[in-house]
């Protein structure tokens, strides 16, 4: 099977899945970069990757023409990342060729996003050219299906997907045992300090936990425009003995620190499209406490089974979730182990690639399949 993946540019979250697809197809896989990576992404830590399957269509007219030919001839095309994918989709769907579009939720700010030029162009193409074609949606958010159904598209054709970082093999009992040496319950927060990541929630949580006489520490990794404000809030709330701003670290160092912490705190609001840091924390046997509106939350977490889910922006809900874990340490450990099992058994690059391959093969042979849970299971509106 020949598979082509078209996106703006390849990033470190897409490499593991692409490597697996390259193996599965016996080298009949290509990733087409439609745009050159902007300097802002490089400054943010994104690296250029070299793989035999990467084709950089932005480099020259010849490469762009080659990219279109590959995309048109492939058995399957997966595309996502902006309006630039529309010419690729038009070429294929004109000839009824299997095409999968992947994406996070388009209406992050609510229905106002429906009137953005990109969304209007996308919807016009869907309803006038792509409707009833072999066209399916890979939902990289638990809320993508909601936004699709609101706009009357991809009904019955939405499937769960995501980002798939490599999950390390862990001795779960050993990891949990090593944390028993911690003198205090250790909580980690990791994100840019910007508005929709809500770093203030970690500080407000610390204030309520201190008032309830819990023994804990919250280590906050990251920096950003709100850092000075957060430093000030820490002193105002008298929690400097509990909350520590420890700056930025390379990803591998962050993972090591996650493995030393009991709880991973994820406070973003609906603007968090997926939130791959949740996969990573679960892969380090952390017990996650995550906002219900984060894209990955509905797909990865079941409340009180493999983590805690709190109402986005509600400090009382967040406090109740963390308090439950502190009051029930055995259950906290069990949830951490279950969190690891979730990402290690089902949300890995290998599982996602294998399911995607067989899903597409079944569609090509007019025998559609889906899975009961996890990647390529049916995605429905959440409420």
Short mmCIF file of N, CA, C and O in Angstrom, two decimals, residues 1 3 5 13-25 29 76 78 100 102 138-140 159-167 274 279 299-300 342-361 369 371 373-377:
data_model
loop_
_atom_site.label_atom_id
_atom_site.label_comp_id
_atom_site.label_asym_id
_atom_site.label_seq_id
_atom_site.Cartn_x
_atom_site.Cartn_y
_atom_site.Cartn_z
N UNK A 1 0.84 -1.20 0.00
CA UNK A 1 0.00 0.00 0.00
C UNK A 1 0.88 1.25 0.00
O UNK A 1 1.80 1.36 0.81
N UNK A 3 1.23 5.10 0.82
CA UNK A 3 0.60 6.10 1.67
C UNK A 3 1.40 7.40 1.59
O UNK A 3 2.64 7.39 1.67
N UNK A 5 1.52 11.32 3.31
CA UNK A 5 1.08 12.21 4.41
C UNK A 5 1.47 13.63 4.01
O UNK A 5 2.64 13.90 3.76
N UNK A 13 6.60 15.27 16.86
CA UNK A 13 5.46 14.45 17.26
C UNK A 13 5.02 13.52 16.14
O UNK A 13 4.37 12.49 16.39
N UNK A 14 5.32 13.88 14.89
CA UNK A 14 4.90 13.08 13.75
C UNK A 14 5.94 12.05 13.32
O UNK A 14 5.61 11.08 12.63
N UNK A 15 7.18 12.25 13.72
CA UNK A 15 8.27 11.36 13.31
C UNK A 15 8.04 9.90 13.74
O UNK A 15 8.17 8.98 12.92
N UNK A 16 7.69 9.63 15.00
CA UNK A 16 7.52 8.21 15.41
C UNK A 16 6.46 7.48 14.59
O UNK A 16 6.67 6.34 14.17
N UNK A 17 5.32 8.13 14.34
CA UNK A 17 4.26 7.51 13.53
C UNK A 17 4.74 7.31 12.10
O UNK A 17 4.51 6.26 11.49
N UNK A 18 5.42 8.32 11.55
CA UNK A 18 5.92 8.22 10.18
C UNK A 18 6.95 7.10 10.04
O UNK A 18 6.95 6.36 9.04
N UNK A 19 7.83 6.97 11.01
CA UNK A 19 8.81 5.88 10.97
C UNK A 19 8.12 4.52 10.91
O UNK A 19 8.55 3.62 10.17
N UNK A 20 7.06 4.36 11.70
CA UNK A 20 6.32 3.10 11.72
C UNK A 20 5.61 2.85 10.39
O UNK A 20 5.59 1.71 9.90
N UNK A 21 5.03 3.88 9.81
CA UNK A 21 4.34 3.72 8.53
C UNK A 21 5.33 3.39 7.42
O UNK A 21 5.01 2.62 6.50
N UNK A 22 6.51 3.96 7.48
CA UNK A 22 7.55 3.66 6.49
C UNK A 22 7.93 2.18 6.54
O UNK A 22 8.09 1.52 5.51
N UNK A 23 8.04 1.64 7.76
CA UNK A 23 8.35 0.21 7.92
C UNK A 23 7.19 -0.66 7.42
O UNK A 23 7.39 -1.63 6.68
N UNK A 24 5.97 -0.32 7.83
CA UNK A 24 4.80 -1.13 7.49
C UNK A 24 4.57 -1.22 5.98
O UNK A 24 4.13 -2.25 5.48
N UNK A 25 4.86 -0.13 5.28
CA UNK A 25 4.61 -0.10 3.84
C UNK A 25 5.81 -0.57 3.03
O UNK A 25 5.78 -0.54 1.79
N UNK A 29 6.05 4.88 1.69
CA UNK A 29 5.45 5.97 2.47
C UNK A 29 6.24 7.25 2.23
O UNK A 29 7.49 7.22 2.23
N UNK A 76 -3.53 5.86 -0.50
CA UNK A 76 -4.12 6.61 0.61
C UNK A 76 -3.37 7.91 0.78
O UNK A 76 -2.13 7.94 0.72
N UNK A 78 -3.15 11.10 3.63
CA UNK A 78 -3.54 11.70 4.91
C UNK A 78 -3.08 13.15 4.83
O UNK A 78 -1.95 13.43 4.43
N UNK A 100 -7.84 10.90 3.93
CA UNK A 100 -8.12 11.11 5.34
C UNK A 100 -7.57 12.47 5.75
O UNK A 100 -6.41 12.78 5.48
N UNK A 102 -6.71 14.92 8.89
CA UNK A 102 -6.55 14.89 10.33
C UNK A 102 -6.50 16.31 10.86
O UNK A 102 -6.11 17.24 10.15
N UNK A 138 -9.72 12.17 10.80
CA UNK A 138 -8.95 11.67 11.94
C UNK A 138 -8.94 12.78 12.99
O UNK A 138 -8.36 13.85 12.77
N UNK A 139 -9.58 12.54 14.10
CA UNK A 139 -9.81 13.58 15.11
C UNK A 139 -8.66 13.64 16.11
O UNK A 139 -8.51 12.74 16.95
N UNK A 140 -7.87 14.70 16.03
CA UNK A 140 -6.74 14.88 16.94
C UNK A 140 -7.20 15.74 18.11
O UNK A 140 -6.57 16.72 18.50
N UNK A 159 -13.06 9.61 13.33
CA UNK A 159 -12.37 8.54 14.04
C UNK A 159 -11.32 9.13 14.98
O UNK A 159 -10.69 10.14 14.68
N UNK A 160 -11.15 8.47 16.12
CA UNK A 160 -10.20 8.95 17.12
C UNK A 160 -8.77 8.80 16.60
O UNK A 160 -8.41 7.76 16.03
N UNK A 161 -8.00 9.84 16.83
CA UNK A 161 -6.58 9.80 16.48
C UNK A 161 -5.86 10.65 17.50
O UNK A 161 -6.35 10.88 18.60
N UNK A 162 -4.65 11.10 17.21
CA UNK A 162 -3.92 11.90 18.19
C UNK A 162 -2.50 12.11 17.77
O UNK A 162 -2.13 11.97 16.60
N UNK A 163 -1.66 12.45 18.75
CA UNK A 163 -0.21 12.48 18.57
C UNK A 163 0.35 11.30 19.36
O UNK A 163 -0.18 10.95 20.43
N UNK A 164 1.45 10.73 18.85
CA UNK A 164 1.91 9.46 19.40
C UNK A 164 3.42 9.49 19.69
O UNK A 164 4.22 8.99 18.90
N UNK A 165 3.81 10.09 20.81
CA UNK A 165 5.23 10.04 21.19
C UNK A 165 5.63 8.61 21.56
O UNK A 165 4.77 7.79 21.92
N UNK A 166 6.90 8.33 21.48
CA UNK A 166 7.40 7.01 21.88
C UNK A 166 7.21 6.84 23.38
O UNK A 166 7.57 7.74 24.17
N UNK A 167 6.63 5.73 23.78
CA UNK A 167 6.42 5.45 25.21
C UNK A 167 7.50 4.48 25.67
O UNK A 167 7.59 3.35 25.16
N UNK A 274 -4.38 19.24 21.45
CA UNK A 274 -4.21 17.86 21.91
C UNK A 274 -3.55 17.86 23.28
O UNK A 274 -4.16 17.49 24.26
N UNK A 279 0.39 12.55 27.16
CA UNK A 279 0.93 11.23 26.80
C UNK A 279 2.25 10.99 27.50
O UNK A 279 2.50 9.90 28.05
N UNK A 299 -10.03 11.29 25.18
CA UNK A 299 -9.54 10.06 24.56
C UNK A 299 -8.65 9.25 25.49
O UNK A 299 -8.66 8.03 25.45
N UNK A 300 -7.88 9.92 26.33
CA UNK A 300 -6.88 9.22 27.14
C UNK A 300 -7.32 8.92 28.57
O UNK A 300 -6.83 7.96 29.17
N UNK A 342 -2.47 2.56 29.77
CA UNK A 342 -3.28 3.13 28.68
C UNK A 342 -2.41 3.53 27.50
O UNK A 342 -2.67 3.16 26.36
N UNK A 343 -1.36 4.33 27.78
CA UNK A 343 -0.54 4.82 26.66
C UNK A 343 0.41 3.76 26.14
O UNK A 343 0.74 3.75 24.95
N UNK A 344 0.83 2.84 26.99
CA UNK A 344 1.77 1.81 26.55
C UNK A 344 1.09 0.71 25.74
O UNK A 344 1.70 0.12 24.83
N UNK A 345 -0.17 0.44 26.02
CA UNK A 345 -0.87 -0.65 25.33
C UNK A 345 -1.60 -0.18 24.08
O UNK A 345 -1.78 -0.97 23.15
N UNK A 346 -2.02 1.09 24.05
CA UNK A 346 -2.93 1.47 22.99
C UNK A 346 -2.53 2.72 22.21
O UNK A 346 -2.79 2.81 21.01
N UNK A 347 -1.87 3.69 22.85
CA UNK A 347 -1.60 4.97 22.20
C UNK A 347 -0.12 5.12 21.84
O UNK A 347 0.50 6.15 22.08
N UNK A 348 0.44 4.08 21.24
CA UNK A 348 1.84 4.11 20.82
C UNK A 348 1.92 4.34 19.31
O UNK A 348 0.96 4.09 18.58
N UNK A 349 3.07 4.79 18.81
CA UNK A 349 3.22 4.95 17.35
C UNK A 349 2.98 3.66 16.59
O UNK A 349 2.36 3.68 15.52
N UNK A 350 3.44 2.53 17.14
CA UNK A 350 3.27 1.26 16.44
C UNK A 350 1.81 0.86 16.34
O UNK A 350 1.34 0.47 15.26
N UNK A 351 1.08 0.96 17.44
CA UNK A 351 -0.34 0.59 17.43
C UNK A 351 -1.11 1.51 16.48
O UNK A 351 -1.95 1.06 15.68
N UNK A 352 -0.84 2.82 16.55
CA UNK A 352 -1.55 3.77 15.69
C UNK A 352 -1.27 3.50 14.22
O UNK A 352 -2.19 3.51 13.39
N UNK A 353 -0.01 3.25 13.88
CA UNK A 353 0.35 3.00 12.48
C UNK A 353 -0.28 1.71 11.98
O UNK A 353 -0.82 1.65 10.86
N UNK A 354 -0.22 0.67 12.79
CA UNK A 354 -0.78 -0.63 12.39
C UNK A 354 -2.29 -0.52 12.20
O UNK A 354 -2.84 -1.03 11.20
N UNK A 355 -2.97 0.14 13.13
CA UNK A 355 -4.42 0.30 13.00
C UNK A 355 -4.77 1.14 11.77
O UNK A 355 -5.73 0.85 11.05
N UNK A 356 -4.01 2.20 11.55
CA UNK A 356 -4.26 3.06 10.40
C UNK A 356 -4.08 2.29 9.10
O UNK A 356 -4.90 2.40 8.17
N UNK A 357 -3.06 1.47 9.04
CA UNK A 357 -2.79 0.67 7.85
C UNK A 357 -3.95 -0.28 7.55
O UNK A 357 -4.46 -0.33 6.42
N UNK A 358 -4.40 -1.02 8.57
CA UNK A 358 -5.48 -1.99 8.35
C UNK A 358 -6.83 -1.32 8.14
O UNK A 358 -7.68 -1.82 7.40
N UNK A 359 -7.03 -0.16 8.76
CA UNK A 359 -8.24 0.62 8.56
C UNK A 359 -8.35 1.04 7.10
O UNK A 359 -9.40 0.89 6.46
N UNK A 360 -7.24 1.55 6.54
CA UNK A 360 -7.23 1.99 5.15
C UNK A 360 -7.35 0.81 4.18
O UNK A 360 -8.07 0.89 3.18
N UNK A 361 -6.68 -0.27 4.50
CA UNK A 361 -6.77 -1.46 3.66
C UNK A 361 -8.21 -1.96 3.59
O UNK A 361 -8.70 -2.35 2.51
N UNK A 369 -13.81 -1.05 8.70
CA UNK A 369 -13.68 -1.53 10.08
C UNK A 369 -13.45 -0.35 11.00
O UNK A 369 -13.10 0.76 10.57
N UNK A 371 -12.36 0.20 15.53
CA UNK A 371 -11.97 -0.48 16.76
C UNK A 371 -12.89 -0.03 17.90
O UNK A 371 -13.51 1.04 17.83
N UNK A 373 -12.10 0.84 21.01
CA UNK A 373 -11.57 1.99 21.73
C UNK A 373 -10.17 2.29 21.22
O UNK A 373 -9.56 1.49 20.51
N UNK A 374 -9.68 3.49 21.57
CA UNK A 374 -8.35 3.86 21.14
C UNK A 374 -8.32 4.39 19.71
O UNK A 374 -9.36 4.71 19.12
N UNK A 375 -7.12 4.51 19.13
CA UNK A 375 -6.99 5.05 17.77
C UNK A 375 -7.84 4.29 16.76
O UNK A 375 -7.90 3.05 16.79
N UNK A 376 -8.49 5.03 15.89
CA UNK A 376 -9.35 4.52 14.81
C UNK A 376 -10.65 3.90 15.32
O UNK A 376 -11.36 3.23 14.56
N UNK A 377 -10.99 4.14 16.59
CA UNK A 377 -12.35 3.85 17.02
C UNK A 377 -13.21 5.06 16.66
O UNK A 377 -12.70 6.15 16.40
#
